[in-house]
Coordinates of C-alpha atoms in Angstrom, one line a residue:
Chain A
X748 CA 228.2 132.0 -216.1
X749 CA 228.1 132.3 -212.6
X750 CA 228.8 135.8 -211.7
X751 CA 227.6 138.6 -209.3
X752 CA 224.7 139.9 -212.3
X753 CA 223.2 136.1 -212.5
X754 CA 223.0 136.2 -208.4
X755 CA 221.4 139.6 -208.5
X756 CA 218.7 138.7 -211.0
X757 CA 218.3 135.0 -209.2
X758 CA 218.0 137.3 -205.6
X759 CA 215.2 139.7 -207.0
X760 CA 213.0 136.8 -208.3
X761 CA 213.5 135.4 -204.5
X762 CA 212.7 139.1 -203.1
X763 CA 209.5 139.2 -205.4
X764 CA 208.1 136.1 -204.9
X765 CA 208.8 134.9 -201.1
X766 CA 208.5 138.8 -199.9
X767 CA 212.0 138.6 -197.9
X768 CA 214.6 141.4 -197.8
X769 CA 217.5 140.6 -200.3
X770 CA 219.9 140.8 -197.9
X771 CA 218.2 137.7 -196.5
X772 CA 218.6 136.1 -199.5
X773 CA 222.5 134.1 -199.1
X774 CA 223.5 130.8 -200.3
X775 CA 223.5 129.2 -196.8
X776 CA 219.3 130.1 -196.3
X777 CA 217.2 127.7 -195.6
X778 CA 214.0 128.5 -197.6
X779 CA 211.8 126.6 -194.6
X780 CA 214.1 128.1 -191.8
X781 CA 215.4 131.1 -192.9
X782 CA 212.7 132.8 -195.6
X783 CA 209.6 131.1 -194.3
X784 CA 208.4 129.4 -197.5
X785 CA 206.0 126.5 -197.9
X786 CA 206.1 124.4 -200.6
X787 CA 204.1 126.5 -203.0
X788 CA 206.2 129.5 -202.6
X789 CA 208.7 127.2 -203.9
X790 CA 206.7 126.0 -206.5
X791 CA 206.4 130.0 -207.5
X792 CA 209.8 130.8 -207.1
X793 CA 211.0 128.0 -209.4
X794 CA 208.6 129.0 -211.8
X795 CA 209.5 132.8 -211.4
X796 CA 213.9 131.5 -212.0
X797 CA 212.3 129.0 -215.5
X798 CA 210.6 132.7 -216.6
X799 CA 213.7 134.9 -215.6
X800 CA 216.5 132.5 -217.1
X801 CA 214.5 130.7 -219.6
X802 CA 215.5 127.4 -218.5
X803 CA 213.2 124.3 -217.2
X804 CA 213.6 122.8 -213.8
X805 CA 212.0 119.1 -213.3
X806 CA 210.2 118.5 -210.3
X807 CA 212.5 116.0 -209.5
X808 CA 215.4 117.6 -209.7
X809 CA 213.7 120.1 -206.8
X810 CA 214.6 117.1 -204.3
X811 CA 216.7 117.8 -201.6
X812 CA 217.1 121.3 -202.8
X813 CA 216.4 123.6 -199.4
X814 CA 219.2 126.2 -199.1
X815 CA 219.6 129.5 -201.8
X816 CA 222.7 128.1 -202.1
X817 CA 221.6 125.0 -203.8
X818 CA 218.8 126.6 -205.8
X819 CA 221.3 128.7 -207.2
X820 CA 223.4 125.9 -208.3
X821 CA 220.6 124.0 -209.5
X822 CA 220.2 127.1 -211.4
X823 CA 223.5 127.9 -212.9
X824 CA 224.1 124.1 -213.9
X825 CA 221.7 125.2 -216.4
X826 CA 222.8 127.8 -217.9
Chain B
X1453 CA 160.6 140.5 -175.8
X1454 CA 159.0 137.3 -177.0
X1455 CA 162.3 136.0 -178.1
X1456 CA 161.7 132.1 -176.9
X1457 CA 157.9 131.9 -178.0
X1458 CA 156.5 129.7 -179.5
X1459 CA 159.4 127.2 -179.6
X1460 CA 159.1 123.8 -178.2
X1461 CA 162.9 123.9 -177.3
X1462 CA 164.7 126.6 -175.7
X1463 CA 167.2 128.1 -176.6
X1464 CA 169.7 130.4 -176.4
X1465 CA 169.9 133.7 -176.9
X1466 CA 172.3 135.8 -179.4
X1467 CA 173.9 138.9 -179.1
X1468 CA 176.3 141.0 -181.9
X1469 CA 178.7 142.6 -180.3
X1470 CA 181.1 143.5 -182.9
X1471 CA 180.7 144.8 -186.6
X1472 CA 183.5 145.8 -189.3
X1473 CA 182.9 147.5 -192.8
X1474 CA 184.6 147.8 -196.0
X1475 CA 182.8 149.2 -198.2
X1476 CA 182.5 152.0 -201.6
X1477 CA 181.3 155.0 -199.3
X1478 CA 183.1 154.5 -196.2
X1479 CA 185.2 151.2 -194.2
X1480 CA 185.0 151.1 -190.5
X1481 CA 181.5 151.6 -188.8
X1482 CA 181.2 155.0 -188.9
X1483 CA 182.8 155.8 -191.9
X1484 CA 179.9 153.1 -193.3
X1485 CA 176.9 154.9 -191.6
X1486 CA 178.0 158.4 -192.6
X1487 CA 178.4 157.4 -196.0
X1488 CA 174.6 155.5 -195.8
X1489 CA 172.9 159.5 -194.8
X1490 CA 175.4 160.9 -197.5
X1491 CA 174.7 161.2 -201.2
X1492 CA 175.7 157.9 -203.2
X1493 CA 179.0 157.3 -205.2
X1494 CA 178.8 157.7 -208.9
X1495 CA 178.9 154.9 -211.2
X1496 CA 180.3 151.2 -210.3
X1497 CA 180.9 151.2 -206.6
X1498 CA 184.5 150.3 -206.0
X1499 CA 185.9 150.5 -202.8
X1500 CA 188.6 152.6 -204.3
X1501 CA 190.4 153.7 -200.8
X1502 CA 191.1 149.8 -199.8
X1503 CA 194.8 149.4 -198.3
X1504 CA 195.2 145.9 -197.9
X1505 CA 198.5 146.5 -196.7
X1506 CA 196.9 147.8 -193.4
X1507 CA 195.6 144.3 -192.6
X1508 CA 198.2 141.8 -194.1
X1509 CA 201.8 141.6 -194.6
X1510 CA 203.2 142.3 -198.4
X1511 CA 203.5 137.9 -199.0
X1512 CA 199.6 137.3 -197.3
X1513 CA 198.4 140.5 -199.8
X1514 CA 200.0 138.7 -203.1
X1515 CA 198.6 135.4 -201.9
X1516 CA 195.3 136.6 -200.9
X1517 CA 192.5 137.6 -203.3
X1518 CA 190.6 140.5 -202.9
X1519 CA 187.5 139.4 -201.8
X1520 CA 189.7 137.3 -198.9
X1521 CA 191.1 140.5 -197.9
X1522 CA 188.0 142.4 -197.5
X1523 CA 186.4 139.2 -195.4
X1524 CA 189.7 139.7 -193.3
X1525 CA 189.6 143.2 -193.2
X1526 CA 186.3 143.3 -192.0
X1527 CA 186.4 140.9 -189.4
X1528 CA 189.9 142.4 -188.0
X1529 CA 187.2 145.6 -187.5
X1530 CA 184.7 143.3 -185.6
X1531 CA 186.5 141.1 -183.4
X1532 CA 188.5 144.6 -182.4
X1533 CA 184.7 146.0 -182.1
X1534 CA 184.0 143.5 -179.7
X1535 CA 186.7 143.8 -177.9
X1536 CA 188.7 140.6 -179.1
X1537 CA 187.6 137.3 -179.0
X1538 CA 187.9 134.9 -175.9
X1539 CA 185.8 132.3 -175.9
X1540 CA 187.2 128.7 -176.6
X1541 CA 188.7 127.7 -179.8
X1542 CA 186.7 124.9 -180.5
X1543 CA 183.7 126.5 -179.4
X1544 CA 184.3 129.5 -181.5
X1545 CA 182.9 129.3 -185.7
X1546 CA 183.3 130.6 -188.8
X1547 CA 180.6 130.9 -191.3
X1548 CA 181.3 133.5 -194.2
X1549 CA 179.8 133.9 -197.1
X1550 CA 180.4 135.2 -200.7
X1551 CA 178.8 135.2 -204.5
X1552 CA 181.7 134.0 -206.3
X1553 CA 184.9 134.0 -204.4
X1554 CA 188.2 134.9 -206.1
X1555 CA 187.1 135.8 -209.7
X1556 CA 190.1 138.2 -210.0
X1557 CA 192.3 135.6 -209.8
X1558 CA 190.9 133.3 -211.7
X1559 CA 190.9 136.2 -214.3
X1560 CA 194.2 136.9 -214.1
X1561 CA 195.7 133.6 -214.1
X1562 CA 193.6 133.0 -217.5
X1563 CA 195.3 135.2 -218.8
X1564 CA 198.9 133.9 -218.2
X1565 CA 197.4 130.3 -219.2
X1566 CA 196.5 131.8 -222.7
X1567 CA 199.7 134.3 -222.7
X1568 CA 202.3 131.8 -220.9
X1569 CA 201.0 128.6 -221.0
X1570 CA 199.8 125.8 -218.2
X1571 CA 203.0 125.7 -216.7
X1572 CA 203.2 129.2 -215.4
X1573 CA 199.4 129.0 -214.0
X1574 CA 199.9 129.9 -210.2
X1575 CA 200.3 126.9 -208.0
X1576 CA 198.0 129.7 -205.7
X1577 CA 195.3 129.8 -208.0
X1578 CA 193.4 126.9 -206.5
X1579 CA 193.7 129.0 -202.7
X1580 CA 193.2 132.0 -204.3
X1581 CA 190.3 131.3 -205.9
X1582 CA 188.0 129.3 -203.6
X1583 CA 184.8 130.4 -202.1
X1584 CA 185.7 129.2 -198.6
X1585 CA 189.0 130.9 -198.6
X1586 CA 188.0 134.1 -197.0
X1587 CA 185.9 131.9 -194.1
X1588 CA 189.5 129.9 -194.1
X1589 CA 192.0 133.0 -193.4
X1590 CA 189.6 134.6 -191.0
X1591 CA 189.7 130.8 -189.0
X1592 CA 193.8 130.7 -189.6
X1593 CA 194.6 134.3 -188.4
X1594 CA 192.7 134.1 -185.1
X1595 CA 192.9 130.1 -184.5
X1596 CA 189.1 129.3 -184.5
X1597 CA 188.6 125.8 -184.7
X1598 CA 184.9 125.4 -184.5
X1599 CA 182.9 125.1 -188.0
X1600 CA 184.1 126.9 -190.3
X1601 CA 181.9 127.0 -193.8
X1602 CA 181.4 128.8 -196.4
X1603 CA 177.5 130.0 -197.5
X1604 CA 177.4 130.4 -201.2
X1605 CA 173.9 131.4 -202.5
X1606 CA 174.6 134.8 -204.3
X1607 CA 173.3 137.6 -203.1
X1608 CA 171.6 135.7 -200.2
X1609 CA 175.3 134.4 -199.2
X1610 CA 175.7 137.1 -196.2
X1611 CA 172.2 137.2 -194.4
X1612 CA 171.7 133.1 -194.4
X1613 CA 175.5 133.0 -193.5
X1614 CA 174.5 135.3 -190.3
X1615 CA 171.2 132.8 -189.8
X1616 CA 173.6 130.1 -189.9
X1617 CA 175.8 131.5 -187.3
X1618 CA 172.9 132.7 -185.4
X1619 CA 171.7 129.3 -185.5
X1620 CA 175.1 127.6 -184.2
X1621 CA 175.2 129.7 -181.0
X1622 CA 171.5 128.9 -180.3
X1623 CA 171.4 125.6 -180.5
X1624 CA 174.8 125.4 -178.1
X1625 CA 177.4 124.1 -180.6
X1626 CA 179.2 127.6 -180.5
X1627 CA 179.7 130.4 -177.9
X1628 CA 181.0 133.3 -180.9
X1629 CA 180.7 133.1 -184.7
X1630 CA 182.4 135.5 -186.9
X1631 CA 180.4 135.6 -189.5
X1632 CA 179.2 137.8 -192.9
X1633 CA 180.3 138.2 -196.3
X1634 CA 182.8 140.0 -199.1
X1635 CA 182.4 140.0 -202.5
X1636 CA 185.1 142.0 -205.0
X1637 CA 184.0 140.5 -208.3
X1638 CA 183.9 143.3 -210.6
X1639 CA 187.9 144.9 -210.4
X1640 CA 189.7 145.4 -214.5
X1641 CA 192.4 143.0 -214.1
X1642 CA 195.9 145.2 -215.5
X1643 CA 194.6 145.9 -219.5
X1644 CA 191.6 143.2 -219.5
X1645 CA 188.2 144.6 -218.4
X1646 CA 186.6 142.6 -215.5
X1647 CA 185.1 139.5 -216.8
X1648 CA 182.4 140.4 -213.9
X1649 CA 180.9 143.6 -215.1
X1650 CA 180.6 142.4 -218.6
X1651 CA 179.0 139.4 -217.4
X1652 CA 176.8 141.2 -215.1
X1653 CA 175.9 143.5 -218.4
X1654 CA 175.5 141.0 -220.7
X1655 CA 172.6 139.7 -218.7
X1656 CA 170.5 143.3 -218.3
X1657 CA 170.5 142.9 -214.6
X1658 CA 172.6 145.7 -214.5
X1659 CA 171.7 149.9 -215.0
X1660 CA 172.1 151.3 -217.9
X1661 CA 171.8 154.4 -216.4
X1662 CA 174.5 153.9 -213.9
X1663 CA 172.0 154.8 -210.9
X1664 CA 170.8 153.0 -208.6
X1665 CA 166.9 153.8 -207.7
X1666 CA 165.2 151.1 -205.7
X1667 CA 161.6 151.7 -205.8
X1668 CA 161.8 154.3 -208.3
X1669 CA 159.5 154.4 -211.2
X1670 CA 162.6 155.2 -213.3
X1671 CA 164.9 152.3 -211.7
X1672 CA 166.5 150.4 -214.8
X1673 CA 168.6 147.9 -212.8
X1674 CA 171.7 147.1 -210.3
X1675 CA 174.5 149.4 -210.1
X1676 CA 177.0 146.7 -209.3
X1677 CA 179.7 147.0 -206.1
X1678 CA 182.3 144.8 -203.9
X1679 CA 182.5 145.4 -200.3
X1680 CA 182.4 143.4 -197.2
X1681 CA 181.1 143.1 -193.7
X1682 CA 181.4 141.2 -190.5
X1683 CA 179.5 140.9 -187.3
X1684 CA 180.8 139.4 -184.2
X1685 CA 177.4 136.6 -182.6
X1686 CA 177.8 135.5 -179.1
X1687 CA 176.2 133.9 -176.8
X1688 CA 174.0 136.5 -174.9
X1689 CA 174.6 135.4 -171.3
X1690 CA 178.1 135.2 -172.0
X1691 CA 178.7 138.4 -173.8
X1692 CA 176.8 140.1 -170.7
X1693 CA 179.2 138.4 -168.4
X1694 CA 182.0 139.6 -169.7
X1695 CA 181.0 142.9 -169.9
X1696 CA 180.4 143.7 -173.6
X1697 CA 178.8 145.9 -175.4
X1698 CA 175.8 144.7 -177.0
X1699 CA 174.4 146.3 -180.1
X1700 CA 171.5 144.4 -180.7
X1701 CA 170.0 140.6 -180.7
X1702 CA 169.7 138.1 -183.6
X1703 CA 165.9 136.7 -182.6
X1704 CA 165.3 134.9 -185.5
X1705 CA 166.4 134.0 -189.0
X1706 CA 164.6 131.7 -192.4
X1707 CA 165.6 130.5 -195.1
X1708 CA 163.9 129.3 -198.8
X1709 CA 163.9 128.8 -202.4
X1710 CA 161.6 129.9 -204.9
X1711 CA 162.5 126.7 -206.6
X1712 CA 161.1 128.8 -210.1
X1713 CA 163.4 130.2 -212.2
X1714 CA 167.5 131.0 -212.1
X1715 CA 167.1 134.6 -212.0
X1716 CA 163.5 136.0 -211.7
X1717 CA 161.8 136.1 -208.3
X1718 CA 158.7 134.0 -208.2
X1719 CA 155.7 136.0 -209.3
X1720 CA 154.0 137.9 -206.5
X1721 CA 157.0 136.7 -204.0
X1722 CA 156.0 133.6 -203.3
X1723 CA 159.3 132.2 -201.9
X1724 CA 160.3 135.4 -200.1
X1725 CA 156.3 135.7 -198.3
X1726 CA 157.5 132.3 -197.0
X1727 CA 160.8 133.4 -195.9
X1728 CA 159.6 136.6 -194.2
X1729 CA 157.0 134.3 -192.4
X1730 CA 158.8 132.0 -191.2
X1731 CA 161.5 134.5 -190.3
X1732 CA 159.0 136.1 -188.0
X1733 CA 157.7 132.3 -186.7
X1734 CA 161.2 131.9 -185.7
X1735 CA 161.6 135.3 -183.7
X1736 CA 158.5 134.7 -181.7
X1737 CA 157.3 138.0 -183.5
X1738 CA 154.1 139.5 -185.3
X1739 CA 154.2 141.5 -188.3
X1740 CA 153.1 144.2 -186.4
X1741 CA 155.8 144.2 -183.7
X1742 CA 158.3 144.7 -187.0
X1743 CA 159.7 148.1 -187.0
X1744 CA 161.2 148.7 -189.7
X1745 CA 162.5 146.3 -193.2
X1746 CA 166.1 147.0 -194.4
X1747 CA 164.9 145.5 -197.7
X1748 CA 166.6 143.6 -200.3
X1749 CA 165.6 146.9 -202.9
X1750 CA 167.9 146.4 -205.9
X1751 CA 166.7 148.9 -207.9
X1752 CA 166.0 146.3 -210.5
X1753 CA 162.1 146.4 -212.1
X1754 CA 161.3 142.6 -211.1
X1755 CA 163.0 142.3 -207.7
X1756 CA 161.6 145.5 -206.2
X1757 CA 158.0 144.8 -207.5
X1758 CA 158.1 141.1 -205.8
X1759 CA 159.5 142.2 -203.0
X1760 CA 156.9 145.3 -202.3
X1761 CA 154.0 142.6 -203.0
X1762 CA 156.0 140.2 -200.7
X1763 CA 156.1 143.1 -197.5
X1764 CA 152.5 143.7 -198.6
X1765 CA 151.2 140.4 -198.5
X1766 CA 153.0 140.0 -195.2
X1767 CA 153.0 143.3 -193.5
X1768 CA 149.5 144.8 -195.0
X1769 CA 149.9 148.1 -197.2
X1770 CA 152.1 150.2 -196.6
X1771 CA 153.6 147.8 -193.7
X1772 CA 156.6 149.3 -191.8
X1773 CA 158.6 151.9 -192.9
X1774 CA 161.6 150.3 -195.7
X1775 CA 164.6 151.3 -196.7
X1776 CA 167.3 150.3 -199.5
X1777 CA 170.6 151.3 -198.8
X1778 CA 171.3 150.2 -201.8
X1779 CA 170.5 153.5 -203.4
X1780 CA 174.1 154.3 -201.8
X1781 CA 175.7 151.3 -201.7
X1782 CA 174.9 149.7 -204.7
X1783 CA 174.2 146.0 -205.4
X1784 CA 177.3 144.3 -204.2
X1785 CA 175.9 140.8 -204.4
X1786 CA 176.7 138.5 -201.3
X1787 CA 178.3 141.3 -199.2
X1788 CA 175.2 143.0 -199.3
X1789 CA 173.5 141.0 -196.4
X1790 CA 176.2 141.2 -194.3
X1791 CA 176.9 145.0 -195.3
X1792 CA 172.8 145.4 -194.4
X1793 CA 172.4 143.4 -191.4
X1794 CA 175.0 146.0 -190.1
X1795 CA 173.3 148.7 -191.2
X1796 CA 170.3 147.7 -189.1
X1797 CA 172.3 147.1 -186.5
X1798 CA 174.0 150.6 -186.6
X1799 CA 169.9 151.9 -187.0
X1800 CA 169.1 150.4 -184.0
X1801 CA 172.4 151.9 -181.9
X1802 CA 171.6 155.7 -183.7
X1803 CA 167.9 155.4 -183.8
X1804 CA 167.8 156.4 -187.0
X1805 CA 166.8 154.9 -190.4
X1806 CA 169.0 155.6 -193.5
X1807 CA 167.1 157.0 -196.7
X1808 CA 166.9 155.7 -199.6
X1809 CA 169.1 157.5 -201.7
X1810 CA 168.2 157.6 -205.6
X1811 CA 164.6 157.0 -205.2
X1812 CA 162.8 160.7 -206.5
X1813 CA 159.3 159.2 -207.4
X1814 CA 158.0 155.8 -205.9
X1815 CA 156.6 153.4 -208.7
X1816 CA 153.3 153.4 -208.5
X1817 CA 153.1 149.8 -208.4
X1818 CA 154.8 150.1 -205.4
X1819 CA 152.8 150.6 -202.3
X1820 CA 155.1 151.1 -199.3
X1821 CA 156.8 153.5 -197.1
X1822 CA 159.6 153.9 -198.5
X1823 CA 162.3 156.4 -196.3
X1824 CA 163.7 158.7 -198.8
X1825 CA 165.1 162.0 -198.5
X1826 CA 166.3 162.1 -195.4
X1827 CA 167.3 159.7 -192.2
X1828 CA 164.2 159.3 -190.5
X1829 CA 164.3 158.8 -186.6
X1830 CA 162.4 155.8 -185.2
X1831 CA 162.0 154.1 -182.1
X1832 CA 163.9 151.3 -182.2
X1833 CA 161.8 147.4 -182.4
X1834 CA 163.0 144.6 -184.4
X1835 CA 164.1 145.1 -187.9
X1836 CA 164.0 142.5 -190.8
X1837 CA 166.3 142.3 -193.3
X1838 CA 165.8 140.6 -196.8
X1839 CA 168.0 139.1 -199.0
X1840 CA 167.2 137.3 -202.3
X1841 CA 169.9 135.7 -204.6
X1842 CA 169.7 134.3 -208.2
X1843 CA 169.3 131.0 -207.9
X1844 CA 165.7 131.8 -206.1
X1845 CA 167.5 131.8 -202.7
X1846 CA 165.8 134.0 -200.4
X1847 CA 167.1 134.8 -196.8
X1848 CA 165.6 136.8 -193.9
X1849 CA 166.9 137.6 -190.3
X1850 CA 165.1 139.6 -187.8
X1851 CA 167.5 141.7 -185.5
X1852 CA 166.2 143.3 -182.4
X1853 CA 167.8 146.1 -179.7
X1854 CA 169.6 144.8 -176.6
X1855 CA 167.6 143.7 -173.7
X1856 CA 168.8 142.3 -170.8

């Protein structure tokens, strides 16, 4: 279920927790580069998408993730 | 002034150039002092006008606790108070003090470990929460890379953290210190009540009555507040070089423990007659070249009894003239040395002493000249300040006017 509402709701947990405009938030941002986040904001941010889509992300599976873009995969792969 | 007697080293001498406020009746300097001369707040003294969003972006203000921002806050006031800061990084300390750092935090994220579970605990708690993290943003945000520590002895956290700094530029390690102390320990936290005010209640430290008398014969206990406050120390020479504006000199500062009981002061002040002593030892001073006492004056009935015997035993009876601005201020545990020392320092710059606000009849146990009523003027000498934590921490600085 990959549609605009599930991007919306994955963008406004990315606005609330990193503090970045939404418009900021595309699939091609780097969170190191592009929304200036350090490891715990992505520890917080994960937490913030388990919360918001009730689904459970492994650490591991956070490796190599470092674009929106592949968050948001990681996230809909789940659903 | 005798600031190098009687010391079989020399050394240097240290200046404050800078001070920064936040506090329940007034942030910024004169905001502060106004508010000192003014009738007190009612009830628990929050600072209840405090936009954080004036010193930090909205990410720093959700990753920063409370009493973090108010060590920032205040230091942002100093170091522009002093005209910035240029002396070398590595050369330049930290030393900033609080009670018990982040408890809001650590009171919210309780509550989403008992409503949520362990995995939704903050991975920010731990940063949060810390007692050095205020001392640690302060260092980050203007890249000071000398020591930079952390003083946590309850409410003697702010005046032995401004001994310690004091100490730092006069033995040579540092040129500047920012140094002082916040505390915000007692804010509800969304429906819960603050875990700090009912702990603070629980133990009868604090009023019953809600006012805070110190000295009174009525006094019943603390009235309890956050706030912080932050002086800029520099080496004297080097502050005069560059032109500064020098508010007054640190000429000496002590530090002991009661080494009695957790809460109660020794009987008769024992650890805080050493501490005032040695204080005075260390500035080169007499009691009688002591102007005036900003005094600990808590408005509790064991603190202000031991510390009136204590300035007694030292000072003779009534000794110099004291004040507690805590009457206004209320007690707000390790901020309230740094909050003090800058109300002496703002004394000294207006020649004026603030009363003692609350106090309508002095115990009669209590023989001292209390200031009450209204500011009194004086001629400005050196000032000590008290401060004495639980734990039996006492801490004492003596601050003097400029002199070249």
């Amino acid at each position: 279920m990959a549609d605009e509402a599930t991007f919306d709701k994955f963008r406004s947990c990315a606005v609330e927790v990193l503090q970045v405009p939404a418009e900021k938030v595309v699939p091609e941002a780097s969170f190191s580069g592009d929304l200036d986040a350090d490891s715990l904001d992505l520890v917080e941010f994960v937490m913030a998408l388990e919360e918001a889509f009730e689904i459970t992300v492994d650490e591991s599976e956070l490796q190599g993730v470092e674009t929106v873009g592949q968050a948001y995969e990681l996230v809909t792969s789940k659903l | 002034m005798a600031t190098a007697a009687g010391h079989a080293h020399r050394r240097r001498r240290v200046a404050v150039t800078g001070v920064g406020v936040v506090s329940c009746c007034g942030t910024g300097k004169d905001a502060f002092f106004a508010g000192l001369c003014a009738p007190a707040p009612e009830g628990i003294r929050r600072v209840k006008d405090f936009d954080a969003t004036a010193f930090f972006d909205p990410k720093e203000a959700r990753q920063t606790d409370r009493f973090a921002q108010f060590s920032v806050a205040a230091a942002a006031m100093a170091i522009e108070d002093a005209g910035g800061l240029s002396a070398d990084p590595l050369r330049s300390g930290v030393i900033f003090g609080t009670g018990v750092g982040g408890l809001e935090t650590l009171q919210e994220q309780l509550g989403v470990l008992i409503t949520k579970g362990a995995r939704r605990v903050s991975p920010r708690l731990v940063p949060m929460m810390m007692a050095n993290a205020g001392a640690a943003a302060i260092s980050m945000r203007w890249g000071l890379r000398g020591p930079c520590e952390t003083v946590v002895t309850a409410c003697a956290a702010g005046t032995q953290s401004i001994g310690n700094a004091f100490r730092l530029i006069a033995e040579g390690r540092c040129d500047l210190v920012v140094t002082g102390s916040a505390e915000a320990a007692i804010n509800d936290v969304g429906e819960q009540p603050s875990i700090g005010v009912a702990a603070f209640t629980n133990m009868t430290a604090m009023s019953t009555s809600g006012v805070s008398r110190p000295f009174d014969v009525r006094r019943d206990g603390f009235v309890i507040a956050e706030g912080g406050a932050a002086l800029i120390l520099e080496d004297y020479e080097r502050a005069e070089a560059r032109g500064a504006h020098i508010y007054g000199e640190v000429l000496g500062a002590a530090s002991t423990a009661d080494a009695y009981h957790i809460t109660a002061p020794a009987p008769g002040g024992a650890g805080a007659i050493a501490c005032m002593e040695l204080a005075l030892e260390d500035a080169g001073l007499t009691p009688g070249q002591i102007a005036h006492i900003n005094g600990h004056g808590t408005s509790t009935p064991l603190n202000d009894l031991a510390e009136a015997e204590a300035i007694n035993k030292v000072f003779g009876n009534p000794g110099p003239p004291v004040t507690s601005i805590k009457g206004v201020t209320g007690h707000s545990l390790a901020a309230a040395g740094a909050l003090e020392a800058v109300a002496v320092i703002l004394s000294l710059q207006r020649q004026v002493i603030p009363p003692t606000d609350g106090l309508e009849q002095l115990d009669p146990e209590i023989h001292l000249d209390v200031v009450t009523g209204a500011p009194r003027p004086f001629a400005p000498g050196p000032v000590l300040s008290n401060s004495f934590g639980f734990g039996g921490h006492n801490g004492c600085l003596v601050i003097g006017p400029a002199s070249p």
